[in-house]
Amino acid sequence: MIIRSTQKLGMKLFEVVESRFSTAFGESWNPFYNLGALSFFFFWIVAASGVYLYAFFDTSITSAYTSVESITNNHFYIGGIIRGLHRYASDAMVVTMTIHLFREFLMGRFRGARWFSWLTGVPLLWLVFASGINGYWLVWDQLAQYIAILTAEWFDWLPFFSAPMAQNFLNEASLSDRFFSLLAFLHIGIPLTLLLMMWVHIQRMAKAKSNPPRGLALGTLAALIILSIAKPAVSQAPANLDRAVTDVQLDWFFLNLYPLLDTVSPGDLWGLVGFITLLIAVVPWILPKGKYSIATVNLENCNGCERCFIDCPYDAVTMQPRTDGMSFSHEAVVRTNLCVGCGICVGACPTATPFRRQTQLVAGIELAEFPLKNLRNEVLQASETLSGTDRVMAFACSECGKDKLARQPGVAVVPLPCIAMLPPSFIDFVISKRLADGVFLTGCETANCYHRYGSQWTEERIEGKRDPQLRKRVPRERVARLWTSAVNGGRVQQEIKQFRSRLRDVGPMRDDYASMKQSLSFVSSETGGNIHDTD
Amino acid sequence: MTEKRNFIGQIIAYLFFAGFLGVLSNYPTYSHTTADQATIKLTMNHSGKLKEKCRQRSEEEMAKLPPNMRVSMDCPRERSPIKLEMIVDGKEIYKETLLPFGLTRDGEATAYRRFNIKAGEHRVQVRMKDDVNTEGYDYHFEQTLTLAPSQVMVIHFDNLLGKFVAI
């Protein structure tokens, strides 16, 4: 309960800040909606600048410092800027990665099949910090000396080493080139492992965004270049193991835990970071999972059209050769361990139409515990609460939209796991059967959809750019949609008010309610004579 | 669909981000030790004496062993733990019993400890015991050290010389 409240409060704070950023950047460029992609982008900046630095870096202990100084000061401006980019892009990656972690936690994007992305993100934390900290050693200045000694002392607490690693840094005479070469090798090996794990991290995300929008990328790169010029990354005094380090300029993004080693024992620090790591790792299993229904394929209604396969944001639907002898070449198969129950596949299915007369309403793919028949019944029930000439049937995403629509007369709300679960034929159904005067759709901002592509797919289906499309006969003035975050409840109310006003201007529907009832007789007979029956 | 953008707002956001990175990447400065302090590092890698002496196996013991392992002498490999302590100006600042490395405790015992003390003249004593079968300490180091501010003094057990040396 406390965690849920914290998540809600935290998310509201995020949404307040994010809405400001959406005003400045637009939704698609909003940095908060591109945190993962920005982290990838920063990695590539670090990698590219690292290649340049490594080409001129001398891995010997006696020349490391002077070679870095030479790169910084003797390569015209380019060496210093590239060094600055290498450092500040690393820092930026820590920032975006940390915000990404908090945001995904607050949004509950670790539940169900999303555990994989969550869990594979945990080693990324270690690998990013290991890469950065290891990099600071190579400069071999006072900061490197400080880090080298404290890191070695910290690791020596572990019972793996036959001799203390810190003995490599006793004094100037004890340091060897071999050990330093090992550090340089690690500074390539760890980031390569990081890249591999970043690839694994996004494996269960269909159409994962690993590149930020070009405008955002260019703006961020420009900011880093300006920072590298305004505040160049420079070395501190050369390391001298015969002298103790007193004051150091720490990079607090990477080295924030190091001062703790002056007050707590290495064992305690291992306990702290181990506990935090474990706590993050087990989040998907210790927090309430939430209820969701897995998609199931009804083979007799599946024609193998692949729309569910194309639209699923989690790669939970695959296609395989037909197994039931029907004339279609393929059939859809749900990988239940990947399904999060968003229902986007249902919205994509061409057989998911509420107009069925001859057969029972069973679509080719459905959510097991929220079949399409139930959705149609909910729509019918909701319509009965409406009256007047500006009746609105609102379909809302449960994750972000349900709370935005405060109950008000003349508006019926039908919540969905994701707005893209709604087949466009339902909009046609509501209007052509006179169940409401207008249909209002609301879901997350398109660049920040809880189920990744729900708002975008819905928008494209209504615009006729994606199958299944909303039929042309549906009067567009009777359909409104709004993609916005939960924090913008006031804006939703405003939009609904304007929409109802527009509906009143458009005028009443031509048919009366009685004829609508008559036209719904097929529904009534299918549900055993009672349209309220939800099976 | 063209999105509305406020480029002034973007520039402010980028500058804030760059400023945030620039500041926290360098400041505030952290004081690891104060300028009037010196450092002593006490270190050693040393194998203690064997804990038990070799002994002759009895006929019964030999008979119980597999034929390929019937060696008449039984020489346990476990080594003595090492007791190490350091006293500065008459005050004990470190005392520890160090276990030999390895599953059968037959490797070296190792130590590395760093102490920050006020610069100046100090009487430093180090004692080490590496045999559980004897009384008292086996190795002694006692010296008056004059430490300059920020100086790092290493007191190391040299296995070849068989004694502690200050470097």
XYZ file of C-alpha atoms in Angstrom:
702
model
C 0.000 0.000 0.000
C 2.806 2.404 0.964
C 4.774 1.419 -2.109
C 1.722 1.917 -4.341
C 1.127 5.370 -2.837
C 4.805 6.223 -3.284
C 4.632 5.100 -6.884
C 1.552 7.232 -7.534
C 3.053 10.293 -5.853
C 6.391 9.837 -7.598
C 4.709 9.385 -10.955
C 2.652 12.510 -10.458
C 5.825 14.475 -9.766
C 7.382 13.024 -12.877
C 4.307 13.899 -14.931
C 4.347 17.502 -13.734
C 7.992 17.876 -14.795
C 7.493 15.899 -17.987
C 4.538 18.018 -19.093
C 6.825 21.083 -18.918
C 9.389 19.273 -21.026
C 6.688 18.260 -23.519
C 5.825 21.937 -23.905
C 9.432 22.788 -24.735
C 10.523 19.706 -26.655
C 7.258 18.327 -27.985
C 6.195 14.833 -27.027
C 8.450 12.911 -29.359
C 11.610 14.792 -28.330
C 10.787 14.832 -24.622
C 14.000 13.538 -22.956
C 11.974 11.747 -20.278
C 10.307 9.661 -22.968
C 13.658 8.780 -24.512
C 15.763 7.892 -21.466
C 16.708 4.430 -22.679
C 17.498 5.667 -26.169
C 19.537 8.550 -24.747
C 21.527 6.080 -22.644
C 22.366 4.181 -25.818
C 23.278 7.447 -27.522
C 25.617 8.439 -24.686
C 27.217 5.009 -24.834
C 28.033 5.525 -28.522
C 29.506 8.972 -27.794
C 31.681 7.436 -25.072
C 32.682 4.570 -27.367
C 33.553 6.820 -30.321
C 35.500 9.316 -28.194
C 37.153 6.381 -26.404
C 38.507 5.008 -29.678
C 40.195 8.355 -30.349
C 41.628 8.587 -26.827
C 42.857 4.999 -26.857
C 44.713 5.552 -30.125
C 46.953 8.101 -28.392
C 46.932 6.687 -24.870
C 50.097 5.072 -23.494
C 49.263 2.142 -21.235
C 52.565 2.216 -19.339
C 52.458 3.480 -15.790
C 55.210 5.990 -16.425
C 53.637 7.517 -19.520
C 49.875 7.232 -18.922
C 49.576 10.612 -17.276
C 51.743 12.432 -19.805
C 49.945 10.825 -22.753
C 46.562 11.972 -21.414
C 47.981 15.451 -20.851
C 49.317 15.433 -24.399
C 45.905 14.444 -25.807
C 44.250 17.186 -23.779
C 46.678 19.999 -24.525
C 48.568 19.204 -27.736
C 45.826 17.997 -30.100
C 44.682 21.520 -30.882
C 41.207 21.773 -29.396
C 39.953 18.422 -30.600
C 41.731 16.231 -28.018
C 40.425 18.237 -25.076
C 36.893 18.305 -26.454
C 36.911 14.587 -27.127
C 38.181 13.920 -23.635
C 35.409 16.153 -22.306
C 32.823 14.300 -24.381
C 34.162 10.975 -23.112
C 33.767 12.085 -19.532
C 30.556 14.056 -19.665
C 28.721 11.558 -21.877
C 29.607 8.899 -19.278
C 28.168 11.125 -16.557
C 25.090 11.789 -18.687
C 24.609 8.041 -19.113
C 24.566 7.622 -15.337
C 21.931 10.353 -15.104
C 19.621 8.974 -17.817
C 20.076 5.413 -16.593
C 19.210 6.374 -13.010
C 16.123 8.372 -13.992
C 15.104 5.533 -16.332
C 15.324 3.098 -13.414
C 13.201 5.254 -11.090
C 10.672 6.050 -13.783
C 10.154 2.450 -14.842
C 9.736 1.518 -11.183
C 7.186 4.247 -10.523
C 5.243 3.345 -13.664
C 5.210 -0.313 -12.642
C 6.957 -1.345 -15.829
C 8.452 -4.427 -14.239
C 5.325 -6.489 -13.840
C 4.494 -9.708 -15.616
C 6.537 -10.481 -18.678
C 8.449 -7.245 -18.253
C 10.537 -8.864 -15.488
C 13.142 -9.789 -18.075
C 13.937 -6.217 -19.085
C 13.917 -5.177 -15.448
C 16.237 -7.938 -14.294
C 18.673 -7.585 -17.182
C 18.873 -3.876 -16.369
C 20.400 -4.622 -12.954
C 23.825 -5.783 -14.226
C 23.882 -2.706 -16.440
C 24.099 -0.569 -13.313
C 27.214 -2.403 -12.180
C 28.756 -2.444 -15.636
C 28.249 1.282 -16.208
C 29.802 2.132 -12.851
C 32.625 -0.368 -13.333
C 33.412 1.077 -16.785
C 33.464 4.637 -15.501
C 35.445 4.003 -12.335
C 37.935 1.865 -14.210
C 38.368 4.692 -16.717
C 39.345 7.139 -14.018
C 42.270 4.880 -13.002
C 43.864 5.164 -16.420
C 44.559 8.885 -16.139
C 46.842 8.056 -13.211
C 46.478 11.364 -11.450
C 45.653 12.040 -7.777
C 42.041 11.060 -8.337
C 43.142 7.806 -9.969
C 45.441 7.122 -7.028
C 42.588 7.712 -4.595
C 40.235 5.455 -6.545
C 42.850 2.756 -7.106
C 43.708 2.435 -3.431
C 40.144 2.564 -2.132
C 38.795 0.214 -4.792
C 41.577 -2.270 -4.111
C 40.950 -2.073 -0.350
C 37.235 -2.530 -0.961
C 37.730 -5.594 -3.173
C 40.268 -7.076 -0.769
C 37.432 -7.663 1.666
C 36.184 -10.391 -0.685
C 37.755 -13.784 0.034
C 38.859 -14.372 -3.565
C 42.349 -12.963 -3.676
C 45.353 -14.884 -2.430
C 47.195 -11.598 -1.863
C 45.684 -8.160 -1.237
C 45.202 -6.180 -4.431
C 46.043 -3.007 -2.507
C 49.640 -4.242 -2.250
C 49.976 -3.202 -5.889
C 49.645 0.419 -4.758
C 51.890 0.472 -1.667
C 54.389 2.935 -3.081
C 55.880 4.025 -6.385
C 58.207 1.042 -6.472
C 55.415 -1.512 -6.103
C 53.379 -0.485 -9.138
C 53.929 -2.512 -12.293
C 53.165 -1.892 -15.953
C 51.540 -5.311 -16.149
C 48.854 -4.369 -13.685
C 48.290 -1.116 -15.487
C 47.934 -2.912 -18.815
C 45.303 -5.118 -17.193
C 43.345 -2.001 -16.219
C 43.518 -0.716 -19.782
C 42.313 -4.074 -21.055
C 39.424 -4.016 -18.570
C 38.449 -0.581 -19.827
C 37.707 -2.178 -23.181
C 36.348 -5.491 -21.925
C 33.847 -4.083 -19.429
C 32.211 -1.621 -21.870
C 31.966 -4.381 -24.495
C 30.206 -6.554 -21.918
C 28.010 -3.560 -21.142
C 27.056 -3.261 -24.800
C 26.226 -6.960 -24.951
C 24.019 -6.671 -21.887
C 22.321 -3.554 -23.289
C 21.436 -5.632 -26.333
C 20.071 -8.403 -24.100
C 18.144 -5.785 -22.081
C 15.972 -4.813 -25.069
C 15.547 -8.277 -26.549
C 11.986 -8.721 -25.354
C 10.871 -5.326 -26.569
C 9.509 -5.251 -30.107
C 10.643 -2.195 -32.037
C 12.819 -1.066 -29.116
C 13.914 2.557 -29.345
C 17.690 2.542 -29.112
C 18.162 5.800 -31.027
C 16.740 9.086 -29.768
C 14.986 11.417 -32.247
C 17.570 13.242 -34.341
C 16.670 16.674 -32.970
C 17.078 15.527 -29.375
C 20.331 13.733 -30.199
C 21.808 16.790 -31.875
C 20.705 19.100 -29.070
C 22.192 16.827 -26.427
C 25.441 16.414 -28.346
C 25.699 20.182 -28.749
C 25.161 20.647 -25.009
C 27.961 18.163 -24.258
C 30.342 19.840 -26.709
C 29.647 23.255 -25.196
C 30.218 21.830 -21.721
C 33.489 20.218 -22.862
C 34.696 23.593 -24.076
C 33.392 25.631 -21.123
C 34.595 23.200 -18.451
C 37.239 20.954 -20.015
C 37.891 17.591 -18.421
C 41.404 17.903 -17.005
C 43.693 15.783 -14.917
C 44.540 16.523 -11.322
C 48.159 16.437 -10.106
C 50.069 13.297 -11.153
C 49.743 10.301 -8.883
C 52.515 9.749 -6.402
C 52.089 6.700 -4.233
C 54.755 7.947 -1.848
C 52.437 10.806 -0.916
C 48.928 10.425 0.499
C 46.032 12.014 -1.346
C 44.407 14.795 0.605
C 41.820 16.766 -1.394
C 40.307 15.294 -4.549
C 37.774 16.576 -7.037
C 35.386 13.658 -7.209
C 33.088 12.911 -10.103
C 30.039 12.491 -7.888
C 28.067 10.666 -10.562
C 30.418 7.717 -10.444
C 32.246 8.051 -7.152
C 29.497 9.000 -4.732
C 29.988 5.894 -2.581
C 33.750 6.287 -2.153
C 33.659 8.762 0.753
C 31.681 6.131 2.658
C 34.809 3.979 2.729
C 36.356 6.542 5.076
C 33.610 5.943 7.618
C 32.314 2.399 7.141
C 34.165 -0.861 6.677
C 34.544 -2.417 3.218
C 32.314 -5.271 4.382
C 29.554 -2.861 5.337
C 29.758 -1.171 1.952
C 29.541 -4.557 0.209
C 26.508 -5.283 2.356
C 24.906 -1.983 1.410
C 25.442 -2.230 -2.357
C 24.633 -5.939 -2.320
C 21.380 -5.280 -0.499
C 20.409 -2.449 -2.856
C 21.231 -4.595 -5.894
C 19.233 -7.529 -4.561
C 16.324 -5.290 -3.640
C 16.185 -3.841 -7.150
C 16.548 -7.274 -8.735
C 13.632 -8.853 -6.856
C 11.191 -5.973 -7.364
C 9.118 -7.869 -9.982
C 8.573 -10.703 -7.522
C 8.072 -8.917 -4.199
C 5.697 -6.184 -5.306
C 2.068 -6.855 -6.235
C 1.956 -8.118 -9.773
C -1.410 -6.646 -10.682
C -4.102 -8.617 -12.459
C -3.922 -9.057 -16.164
C -5.308 -11.527 -18.599
C -3.190 -13.445 -21.087
C -4.166 -13.407 -24.771
C -5.406 -16.641 -26.314
C -5.871 -17.581 -29.954
C -9.234 -18.968 -31.105
C -8.022 -20.893 -34.089
C -11.435 -21.277 -35.771
C -11.573 -17.475 -36.080
C -7.915 -16.814 -36.863
C -7.151 -16.279 -40.549
C -3.400 -15.800 -40.027
C -3.441 -12.153 -41.154
C -0.413 -11.326 -38.940
C -1.844 -8.034 -37.655
C -1.570 -9.137 -34.005
C 1.950 -10.378 -34.712
C 2.922 -7.006 -36.216
C 1.292 -4.847 -33.553
C 2.321 -6.674 -30.354
C 4.837 -4.404 -28.545
C 6.299 -7.316 -26.593
C 6.918 -9.874 -29.347
C 4.439 -12.110 -27.540
C 2.699 -13.217 -30.739
C 4.431 -15.359 -33.333
C 3.173 -16.991 -36.511
C 3.482 -20.667 -37.300
C 2.265 -22.919 -40.145
C -1.373 -23.868 -39.867
C -2.097 -26.854 -37.648
C -5.850 -27.296 -38.123
C -6.016 -28.016 -41.839
C -7.775 -24.764 -42.742
C -6.814 -23.122 -46.008
C -4.827 -20.293 -44.404
C -1.051 -20.605 -44.486
C -0.317 -19.493 -40.908
C -1.851 -19.139 -37.494
C -1.058 -16.871 -34.576
C 0.511 -18.321 -31.430
C 0.758 -16.464 -28.118
C 3.949 -16.872 -26.125
C 2.263 -16.625 -22.751
C 5.489 -15.925 -20.875
C 5.900 -12.709 -22.860
C 2.276 -11.542 -22.852
C 1.449 -8.638 -20.521
C -2.291 -8.641 -21.275
C -2.438 -5.232 -22.958
C -5.007 -6.458 -25.501
C -3.380 -4.603 -28.412
C -3.596 -7.834 -30.400
C -7.379 -7.878 -29.891
C -7.648 -4.355 -31.276
C -5.607 -5.448 -34.289
C -7.718 -8.518 -35.087
C -10.009 -8.042 -38.127
C -12.464 -10.598 -36.704
C -12.954 -8.537 -33.538
C -16.109 -6.820 -34.677
C -19.187 -6.268 -32.502
C -21.518 -6.328 -35.552
C -21.574 -10.113 -35.729
C -25.056 -11.488 -36.396
C -24.599 -15.059 -37.584
C -22.020 -16.334 -35.134
C -21.068 -15.790 -31.539
C -18.790 -12.829 -30.898
C -15.444 -14.585 -30.560
C -12.410 -12.941 -32.150
C -9.363 -14.740 -33.538
C -7.376 -13.530 -30.552
C -8.804 -12.419 -27.221
C -7.884 -11.766 -23.615
C -8.937 -14.897 -21.747
C -10.591 -13.084 -18.853
C -11.897 -10.082 -20.778
C -13.376 -11.479 -24.000
C -14.736 -9.202 -26.647
C -18.283 -10.262 -25.827
C -17.847 -8.783 -22.360
C -16.530 -5.564 -23.827
C -19.577 -5.297 -26.081
C -21.845 -5.916 -23.106
C -20.049 -3.243 -21.094
C -20.606 -0.814 -23.951
C -24.281 -1.682 -24.096
C -24.689 -1.329 -20.344
C -22.854 1.957 -20.323
C -25.049 3.336 -23.107
C -28.148 2.784 -21.010
C -26.919 5.323 -18.463
C -26.772 8.043 -21.128
C -29.446 10.481 -22.208
C -29.690 13.757 -24.112
C -28.228 14.880 -27.417
C -24.590 15.096 -26.339
C -24.098 11.589 -25.003
C -20.449 10.544 -24.962
C -19.069 7.033 -24.794
C -15.476 7.353 -23.516
C -12.945 4.553 -23.938
C -10.021 5.053 -21.609
C -6.678 3.377 -20.951
C -6.723 1.965 -17.406
C -3.105 2.932 -16.818
C -3.438 6.637 -17.458
C -6.898 7.551 -18.647
C -9.461 6.101 -16.286
C -8.841 8.569 -13.468
C -8.716 11.513 -15.826
C -12.394 11.048 -16.603
C -14.240 12.074 -13.473
C -17.757 10.687 -13.510
C -20.137 13.166 -15.004
C -23.655 12.887 -16.406
C -23.818 12.283 -20.102
C -20.411 10.550 -20.229
C -20.034 6.776 -19.913
C -16.544 5.434 -19.341
C -15.390 2.029 -20.539
C -11.879 1.259 -19.230
C -9.492 -0.905 -21.249
C -6.075 -2.372 -20.372
C -4.737 -0.269 -23.260
C -6.610 2.040 -25.603
C -5.347 0.015 -28.570
C -7.373 -2.963 -27.362
C -10.377 -1.221 -28.852
C -11.047 -2.465 -32.392
C -12.056 0.562 -34.548
C -15.257 -1.303 -35.435
C -16.454 -0.603 -31.878
C -16.430 3.133 -32.606
C -18.513 2.454 -35.704
C -20.768 0.191 -33.609
C -21.396 2.814 -30.918
C -22.254 5.553 -33.397
C -24.150 3.568 -36.029
C -26.241 1.812 -33.379
C -26.911 5.151 -31.694
C -25.483 3.995 -28.369
C -23.987 7.463 -27.918
C -23.765 10.668 -29.897
C -19.997 10.651 -29.885
C -16.991 8.506 -28.962
C -14.110 9.919 -26.937
C -10.813 8.016 -26.773
C -8.120 8.807 -24.278
C -4.801 7.150 -23.587
C -1.205 7.929 -22.714
C 0.885 10.433 -24.639
C 1.989 8.683 -27.821
C 5.683 8.927 -26.954
C 5.025 7.764 -23.404
C 2.469 4.997 -23.779
C 2.418 2.547 -20.873
C 2.149 -0.280 -23.388
C 4.641 1.423 -25.674
C 2.665 1.745 -28.903
C -1.008 1.713 -27.834
C -1.801 5.372 -28.503
C 0.203 5.438 -31.710
C -1.441 2.335 -33.168
C -4.921 3.676 -32.254
C -4.194 7.037 -33.839
C -2.971 5.358 -37.010
C -6.016 3.062 -37.171
C -8.379 6.034 -36.929
C -6.335 8.002 -39.446
C -6.561 5.071 -41.845
C -2.814 4.456 -41.815
C -2.894 1.119 -40.059
C -5.101 -1.963 -40.209
C -7.767 -2.439 -39.016
C -8.876 1.043 -40.057
C -11.892 2.967 -38.858
C -14.499 2.816 -41.622
C -14.938 5.950 -43.695
C -18.680 6.017 -43.074
C -18.079 6.940 -39.398
C -18.706 10.690 -39.096
C -15.364 12.031 -37.857
C -16.996 14.942 -36.039
C -18.449 12.365 -33.663
C -15.038 10.941 -32.730
C -12.556 12.723 -30.486
C -9.330 11.514 -28.955
C -6.802 12.894 -26.528
C -3.411 11.425 -25.709
C -2.184 12.913 -22.471
C -0.761 11.946 -19.109
C -2.860 11.361 -16.010
C -1.725 14.662 -14.548
C -3.682 16.551 -17.205
C -7.125 15.673 -15.859
C -8.224 19.278 -16.223
C -7.400 19.255 -19.902
C -9.412 16.054 -20.395
C -12.441 17.631 -18.762
C -12.026 20.662 -20.992
C -11.766 18.532 -24.122
C -14.873 16.525 -23.181
C -16.791 19.723 -22.558
C -15.806 21.093 -25.952
C -16.590 17.768 -27.616
C -20.088 17.684 -26.121
C -20.655 21.245 -27.199
C -19.625 20.233 -30.723
C -21.997 17.273 -30.616
C -24.863 19.572 -29.689
C -23.961 21.776 -32.647
C -23.879 18.790 -34.968
C -27.387 17.952 -33.817
C -29.169 14.794 -32.730
C -28.906 11.450 -34.405
C -31.693 10.782 -36.873
C -32.906 7.450 -35.422
C -34.577 7.274 -32.038
C -33.604 5.007 -29.116
C -36.385 2.480 -29.839
C -35.051 1.698 -33.290
C -31.614 1.264 -31.776
C -33.015 -1.334 -29.376
C -34.583 -3.126 -32.304
C -31.351 -3.174 -34.233
C -29.605 -4.728 -31.251
C -31.900 -7.719 -31.167
C -29.094 -9.946 -32.492
C -26.993 -9.058 -29.470
C -29.869 -9.770 -27.161
C -30.454 -13.221 -28.614
C -26.746 -14.068 -28.482
C -26.531 -13.228 -24.808
C -29.567 -15.260 -23.883
C -32.131 -12.511 -24.181
C -30.444 -10.176 -21.769
C -27.959 -7.642 -23.004
C -26.637 -7.180 -19.445
C -25.465 -10.751 -19.331
C -21.687 -10.788 -19.238
C -21.294 -14.562 -19.233
C 1.616 15.722 -37.250
C 3.837 18.710 -36.534
C 4.538 19.199 -32.844
C 4.741 22.571 -31.203
C 8.148 23.265 -29.720
C 9.546 26.027 -27.617
C 13.218 26.375 -28.529
C 13.980 28.860 -25.758
C 12.702 26.283 -23.290
C 14.891 23.639 -24.911
C 18.000 25.805 -24.681
C 17.313 26.440 -20.995
C 16.872 22.707 -20.411
C 20.102 21.849 -22.269
C 22.043 24.485 -20.358
C 20.667 23.238 -17.070
C 21.619 19.671 -17.974
C 25.121 20.690 -19.053
C 25.560 22.784 -15.912
C 24.356 19.924 -13.734
C 26.888 17.576 -15.344
C 29.713 20.102 -15.184
C 29.207 20.908 -11.517
C 28.631 17.442 -10.066
C 31.381 15.991 -12.197
C 33.916 18.206 -10.405
C 32.486 19.629 -7.183
C 32.372 19.676 -4.247
C 35.982 18.787 -3.516
C 36.351 15.948 -1.058
C 38.971 15.846 1.700
C 40.181 12.274 2.021
C 42.836 13.089 4.600
C 43.946 16.341 6.117
C 47.262 17.903 5.130
C 48.792 17.378 8.588
C 48.349 13.621 8.442
C 50.692 10.899 7.304
C 49.931 7.323 6.334
C 51.403 4.075 7.544
C 50.702 0.943 5.519
C 51.346 -2.325 7.301
C 51.627 -5.264 4.979
C 52.870 -8.836 4.865
C 52.463 -12.088 2.924
C 53.859 -14.874 5.006
C 53.421 -18.600 5.519
C 53.088 -19.579 9.166
C 54.863 -22.598 10.522
C 53.207 -25.981 10.053
C 50.584 -26.450 12.701
C 51.421 -30.072 13.362
C 54.659 -31.972 12.922
C 55.003 -35.042 10.734
C 54.308 -38.351 12.440
C 54.673 -42.061 11.684
C 51.425 -43.829 10.770
C 50.579 -46.996 12.662
C 50.054 -50.359 10.925
C 46.283 -50.118 11.478
C 46.137 -46.656 9.973
C 48.136 -47.801 6.964
C 45.799 -50.759 6.433
C 42.765 -48.472 6.332
C 44.245 -46.375 3.537
C 43.869 -47.280 -0.167
C 46.987 -49.118 -1.382
C 48.155 -46.196 -3.536
C 48.051 -43.805 -0.585
C 49.942 -45.849 1.969
C 52.691 -43.411 2.836
C 54.241 -44.066 6.185
C 54.665 -40.420 7.177
C 51.587 -38.267 7.844
C 52.455 -34.590 7.332
C 49.427 -32.293 7.841
C 49.631 -29.288 5.533
C 47.744 -26.792 7.653
C 49.804 -23.818 8.706
C 49.629 -21.739 11.866
C 47.464 -18.635 11.810
C 49.493 -15.471 12.162
C 49.021 -12.997 14.974
C 49.931 -9.486 13.973
C 49.733 -6.303 15.972
C 50.930 -2.749 15.724
C 51.524 -0.312 18.560
C 52.073 3.401 17.958
C 53.344 5.556 20.827
C 52.463 2.815 23.282
C 48.887 2.493 22.050
C 47.723 -0.644 20.286
C 46.059 0.422 17.055
C 45.865 -2.935 15.311
C 45.646 -6.561 16.384
C 44.429 -9.417 14.245
C 44.794 -13.151 13.795
C 45.163 -13.900 10.097
C 44.208 -17.270 8.688
C 46.291 -18.977 5.998
C 44.756 -18.857 2.547
C 43.251 -21.956 0.922
C 40.670 -24.590 1.682
C 43.152 -26.645 3.659
C 44.684 -23.519 5.204
C 48.078 -24.306 3.762
C 48.746 -21.033 1.943
C 50.138 -17.699 2.961
C 48.415 -15.442 5.409
C 48.278 -11.914 4.100
C 47.709 -8.508 5.603
C 47.295 -4.995 4.316
C 46.148 -2.187 6.604
C 46.292 1.552 6.113
C 46.466 3.944 9.077
C 46.276 7.719 8.970
C 48.187 9.304 11.840
C 49.317 12.796 12.658
C 52.598 13.742 11.001
C 55.608 13.962 13.307
C 57.741 11.610 15.377
C 56.210 8.307 16.494
C 57.456 5.221 18.234
C 56.159 2.330 16.151
C 56.219 -1.318 17.209
C 55.065 -4.280 15.139
C 54.877 -7.829 16.482
C 54.155 -11.023 14.632
C 53.690 -14.628 15.782
C 53.654 -17.369 13.149
C 53.827 -20.600 15.164
C 51.061 -21.976 17.353
C 53.514 -24.332 19.024
C 55.674 -21.653 20.606
C 55.097 -18.986 23.206
C 55.472 -15.268 22.589
C 56.037 -13.330 19.402
C 58.467 -14.530 16.777
C 59.199 -11.222 15.010
C 59.566 -7.730 16.386
C 59.934 -4.346 14.783
C 60.494 -1.236 16.826
C 61.602 2.089 15.428
C 61.080 5.800 15.894
C 59.707 7.143 12.637
C 59.581 10.782 11.645
C 56.677 11.220 9.270
C 56.284 14.304 7.102
C 52.770 15.573 6.274
C 51.162 13.380 3.567
C 54.094 10.960 3.664
C 53.302 7.312 3.045
C 55.437 4.934 5.116
C 55.236 1.229 4.309
C 56.148 -1.312 6.991
C 56.520 -4.572 5.150
C 57.565 -8.050 6.215
C 60.433 -9.108 3.983
C 60.359 -12.898 3.745
C 63.933 -13.087 2.440
C 65.323 -11.051 5.296
C 62.860 -12.588 7.739
C 62.016 -9.265 9.338
C 59.878 -6.152 9.050
C 61.351 -3.240 7.163
C 60.134 0.335 6.916
C 60.235 1.736 3.383
